[in-house]
Amino acid sequence: MSSNAGETEARRKRCFTTLTEVKKTAIAIALTWSSTRQARALLDAAIEAGQENARFVGNVMNAMDTLRHFGSHSWINECFMIRAREVRDNWRAYVLQRLAYIAVLGLAVALQFAVTLLLLIPEYHAGAITIGDMVLFNTLLLQLNMPFETVARAISDVARSRADLIPLGRLWAAPEERQASHAHDFKPSADQLSFESIGYAYDNGRGVTDVSFKAGRGGITFLVGETGSGKSTIFKLALKSIEPDYGRILVDGTDIASVDRADWYAAVALVPQEVMLLNEPLADNILLGRPRDEVRLRDASKEAAILPLIEALPEGFETTVGERGLKLSGGERQRVAIARALYGQPAILLLDEASSALDERTERDVMDHIRTLAEDVTVLAITHRRGVISTSDVVVDLTDCALSVT
């Protein structure tokens, strides 16, 4: 009877130990899952804060000269410190949360050993087991813990991987650019650009409504109007950077919505108000990777009224312009941008206040050159200087989006 009682007691203890291990496993997995969810939120916040700080630094680098001229060093330093502290605080919160989780796991393991010893020491004193049996039992428990630790690490790794993939996921989730099946057939001929009852509204409610006009060859079509009247919006629509909420934009009767951007950009050239120049030779800044044709390069520079300046330089077209074109004046940078646009021999030329940095005489010369091009190219321009407009030009007034065409 005593033997059966001993076996029953041993089975009871084994069942108790097994149930204890199962409960511990369930608690460990639940704790890992809950801790990982909290850690994931902190990790996402830390990564987002780091990306925001990187964007801020990039913006500061682009505006370094302006910030230096206005003595904004202290302000920029304060802004950077605020963002850096946010990054640090988010990462510290994440690390502290993980440390707390590891500490809880450590206490759980210590409690496991304590309970095991409380159960086994009486058995040792009774002579039922030896020290070797106790060591073996605890070793087996540690081996049983290993799969659960692997599960915990896997959950943690998945959470970190998810946080790393969030930026890429946002890119993958972005809508794909719509492709037009017959875009390769697009070849403008008369190059007449028509806006038919175009409307577009931004999230803030601003935009344009019921815009209708035509731009063709023979002269420059100027968009004028007060700031915020929609001139830049019209350019974005013409460049297919945004799509109208309603209405159509036609070129020689073809809706540009049916034309792929690559084919459209091959027919359109833009001269922006803010010119981007690389720290490379003038020729490279005009070509931007396009095949070099010396005749076209010189013709485009001549039409942009910058060829005399280039020829006067010791290295000519191989002269390096400096970081962001700092070796050139504002007017010279804009003329390089005009030459860049004209090199591609576009069918439609868009000028976003392209002559705003030029003196009156140079501006007049450049615009006269462009008017000669307007016999073969459709030119659409934004300007605030009505003095550059001649009697042969077409003026589209966008003030209050109530169009008056003269």
Tab-separated table of N, CA and C in Angstrom, residues 7 28 111 119 154 181 311 342 387 391:
chain	number	residue	atom	x	y	z
A	7	GLU	N	3.625	6.009	-5.343
A	7	GLU	CA	3.485	6.235	-6.781
A	7	GLU	C	2.390	7.273	-7.073
A	28	ALA	N	3.573	33.184	-20.171
A	28	ALA	CA	4.745	33.748	-20.858
A	28	ALA	C	4.385	34.217	-22.262
A	111	LEU	N	11.351	32.547	-9.983
A	111	LEU	CA	10.228	31.978	-9.242
A	111	LEU	C	10.064	30.497	-9.562
A	119	LEU	N	9.445	22.237	-3.770
A	119	LEU	CA	8.821	20.933	-3.971
A	119	LEU	C	9.811	19.777	-3.812
A	154	ALA	N	10.682	35.217	-31.542
A	154	ALA	CA	10.049	35.298	-32.862
A	154	ALA	C	8.998	36.395	-32.884
A	181	SER	N	-3.016	52.863	-72.759
A	181	SER	CA	-2.604	51.804	-73.685
A	181	SER	C	-2.136	52.344	-75.027
A	311	GLU	N	30.743	81.420	-73.611
A	311	GLU	CA	31.923	81.519	-74.476
A	311	GLU	C	33.010	82.375	-73.861
A	342	LEU	N	14.939	74.357	-73.654
A	342	LEU	CA	14.923	74.505	-75.108
A	342	LEU	C	15.746	73.427	-75.801
A	387	GLY	N	4.626	94.253	-67.666
A	387	GLY	CA	5.475	94.975	-68.602
A	387	GLY	C	6.122	94.088	-69.646
A	391	THR	N	1.695	93.198	-77.394
A	391	THR	CA	0.379	93.180	-78.047
A	391	THR	C	0.103	91.868	-78.782
